[in-house]
XYZ file of C-alpha atoms in Angstrom:
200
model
C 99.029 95.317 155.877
C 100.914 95.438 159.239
C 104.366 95.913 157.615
C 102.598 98.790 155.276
C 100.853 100.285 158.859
C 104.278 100.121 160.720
C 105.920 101.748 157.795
C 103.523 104.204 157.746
C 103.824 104.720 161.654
C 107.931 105.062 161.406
C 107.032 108.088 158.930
C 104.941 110.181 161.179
C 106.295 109.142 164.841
C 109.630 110.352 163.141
C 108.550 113.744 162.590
C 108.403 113.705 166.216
C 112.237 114.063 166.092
C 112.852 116.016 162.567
C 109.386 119.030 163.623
C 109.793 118.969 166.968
C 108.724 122.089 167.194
C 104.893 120.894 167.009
C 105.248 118.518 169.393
C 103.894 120.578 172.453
C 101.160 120.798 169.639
C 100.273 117.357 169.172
C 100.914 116.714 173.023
C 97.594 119.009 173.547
C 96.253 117.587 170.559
C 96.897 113.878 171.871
C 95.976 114.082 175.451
C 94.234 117.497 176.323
C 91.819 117.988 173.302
C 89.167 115.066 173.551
C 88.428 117.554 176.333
C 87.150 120.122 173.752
C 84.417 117.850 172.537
C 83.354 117.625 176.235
C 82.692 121.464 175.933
C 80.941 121.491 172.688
C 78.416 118.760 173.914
C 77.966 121.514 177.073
C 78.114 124.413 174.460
C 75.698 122.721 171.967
C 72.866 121.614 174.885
C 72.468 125.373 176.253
C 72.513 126.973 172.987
C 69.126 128.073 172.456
C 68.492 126.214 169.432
C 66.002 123.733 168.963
C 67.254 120.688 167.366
C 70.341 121.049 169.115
C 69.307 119.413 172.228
C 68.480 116.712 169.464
C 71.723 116.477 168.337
C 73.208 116.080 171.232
C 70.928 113.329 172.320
C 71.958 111.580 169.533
C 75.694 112.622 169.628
C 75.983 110.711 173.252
C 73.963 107.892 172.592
C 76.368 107.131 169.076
C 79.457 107.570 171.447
C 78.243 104.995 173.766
C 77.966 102.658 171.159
C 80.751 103.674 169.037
C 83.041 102.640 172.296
C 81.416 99.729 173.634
C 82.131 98.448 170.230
C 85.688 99.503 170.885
C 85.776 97.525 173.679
C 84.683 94.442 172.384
C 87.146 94.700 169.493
C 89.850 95.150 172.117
C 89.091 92.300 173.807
C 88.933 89.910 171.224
C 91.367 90.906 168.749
C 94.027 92.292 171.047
C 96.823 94.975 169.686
C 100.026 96.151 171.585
C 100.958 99.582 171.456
C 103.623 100.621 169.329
C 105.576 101.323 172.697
C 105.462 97.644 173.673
C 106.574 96.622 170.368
C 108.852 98.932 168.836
C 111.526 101.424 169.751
C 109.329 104.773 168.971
C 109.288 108.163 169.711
C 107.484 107.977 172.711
C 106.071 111.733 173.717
C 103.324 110.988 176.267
C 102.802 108.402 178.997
C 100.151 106.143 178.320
C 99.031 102.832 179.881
C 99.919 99.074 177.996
C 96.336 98.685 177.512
C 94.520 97.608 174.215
C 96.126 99.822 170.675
C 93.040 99.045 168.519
C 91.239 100.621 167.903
C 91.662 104.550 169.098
C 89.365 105.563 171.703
C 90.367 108.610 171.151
C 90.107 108.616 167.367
C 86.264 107.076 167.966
C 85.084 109.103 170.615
C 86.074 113.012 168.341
C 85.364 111.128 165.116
C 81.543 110.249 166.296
C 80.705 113.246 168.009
C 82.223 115.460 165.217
C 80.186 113.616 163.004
C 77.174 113.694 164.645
C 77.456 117.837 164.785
C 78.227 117.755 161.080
C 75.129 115.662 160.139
C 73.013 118.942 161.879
C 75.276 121.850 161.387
C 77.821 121.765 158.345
C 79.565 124.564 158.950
C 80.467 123.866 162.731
C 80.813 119.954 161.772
C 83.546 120.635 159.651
C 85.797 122.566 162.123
C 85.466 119.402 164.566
C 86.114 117.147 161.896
C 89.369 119.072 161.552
C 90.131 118.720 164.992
C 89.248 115.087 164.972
C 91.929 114.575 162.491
C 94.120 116.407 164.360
C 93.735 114.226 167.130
C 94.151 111.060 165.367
C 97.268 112.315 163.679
C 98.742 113.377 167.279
C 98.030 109.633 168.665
C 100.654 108.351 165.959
C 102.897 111.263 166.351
C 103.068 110.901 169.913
C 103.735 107.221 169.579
C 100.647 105.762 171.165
C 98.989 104.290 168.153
C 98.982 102.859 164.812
C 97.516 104.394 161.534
C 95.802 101.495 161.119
C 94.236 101.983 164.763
C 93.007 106.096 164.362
C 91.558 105.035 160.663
C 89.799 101.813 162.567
C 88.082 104.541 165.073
C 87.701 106.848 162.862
C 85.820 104.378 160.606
C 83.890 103.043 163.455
C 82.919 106.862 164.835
C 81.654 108.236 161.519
C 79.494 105.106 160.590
C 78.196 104.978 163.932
C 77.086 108.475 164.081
C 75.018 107.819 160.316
C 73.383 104.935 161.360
C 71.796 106.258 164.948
C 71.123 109.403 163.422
C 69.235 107.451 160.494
C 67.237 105.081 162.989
C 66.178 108.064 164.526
C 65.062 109.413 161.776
C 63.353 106.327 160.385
C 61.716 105.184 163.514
C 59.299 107.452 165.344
C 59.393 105.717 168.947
C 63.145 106.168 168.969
C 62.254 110.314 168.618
C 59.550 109.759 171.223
C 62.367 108.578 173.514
C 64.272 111.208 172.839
C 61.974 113.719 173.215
C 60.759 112.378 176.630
C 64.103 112.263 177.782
C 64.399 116.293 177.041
C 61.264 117.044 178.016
C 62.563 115.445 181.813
C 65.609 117.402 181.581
C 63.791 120.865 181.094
C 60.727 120.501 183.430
C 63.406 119.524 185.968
C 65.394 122.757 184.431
C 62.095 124.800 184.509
C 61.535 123.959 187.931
C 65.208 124.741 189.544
C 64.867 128.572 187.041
C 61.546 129.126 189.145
C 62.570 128.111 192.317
C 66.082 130.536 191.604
C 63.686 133.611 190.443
C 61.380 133.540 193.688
C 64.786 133.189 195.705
C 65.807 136.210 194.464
C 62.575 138.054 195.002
C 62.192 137.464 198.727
């Protein structure tokens, strides 16, 4: 299997060197674009749609655990980079810190997922992207195949099984209904304190 994923990671880090015309692509796409996902959880909580405050909710809390699971697999079963290893095509600076699995790969892969599960037709363009990144982590020689399939793995199943406890246990939507109820009587009360501001 390692032979097959370093084989595998010789093919696309090469491309690197033979399309390096999309490399200030997957640069973005390696280090710049987890930041999009940032956005859409903004994007998706002040859209005024009601079970998208939901999804969101839900989206976090699957992230959380998606990485701390990361993190305990990192510790435990401990992966160099391809950097530290090999000779590769290295594109981006990066610390010597844990390969597998991808962070990165995790954290687009379980939030992507968790807007598919509620909106299709949005969940598929962040899917997309997801890929994308993944793809860019091996082209830019920070990580394995084997480590963006491990996250990407670990992302997606995360994302089904919190959204599937919350939907088969009702104090887990109480929980997350009191926690957005909080949010917008706190919101309410900052909109009415702004509106008599701007009356006096």
């Amino acid at each position: 299997m390692s032979h097959l994923d370093y084989s595998v990671f010789q093919m696309i880090n090469h491309l690197a060197v033979s399309d390096r015309f999309l490399n200030p692509l997957m640069i973005f796409l390696a280090e710049k674009a987890q930041y999009l996902f940032f956005v859409a959880i903004i994007f998706y909580w002040f859209y005024p749609k009601a079970t998208n405050r939901k999804m969101v909710v839900e989206a976090i809390l699957a992230a959380c655990v998606a990485l701390s699971i990361n993190g305990a697999i990192g510790h435990f079963f401990y992966r160099a980079r391809p950097f530290v290893a090999h000779h590769v095509n290295f594109l981006i600076s990066h610390a010597n810190n844990a390969s597998f699995p991808s962070d990165h790969a995790t954290a687009a892969f379980v939030i992507a997922t968790a807007i598919w599960i509620w909106i299709k037709r949005d969940g598929w363009i962040w899917l997309v992207l997801a890929a994308g990144i993944a793809l860019a982590r091996v082209w830019t020689g920070v990580h394995y195949p084997l480590d963006v399939t491990a996250g990407m793995v670990i992302g997606v199943s995360i994302a089904f099984v919190v959204h599937y406890l919350f939907s088969r246990f009702e104090k887990l939507n109480k929980v997350r209904e009191a926690i957005i109820g909080v949010y917008e009587s706190v919101e309410g009360k900052i909109l009415k304190k702004s509106i008599m501001l701007r009356k006096r």
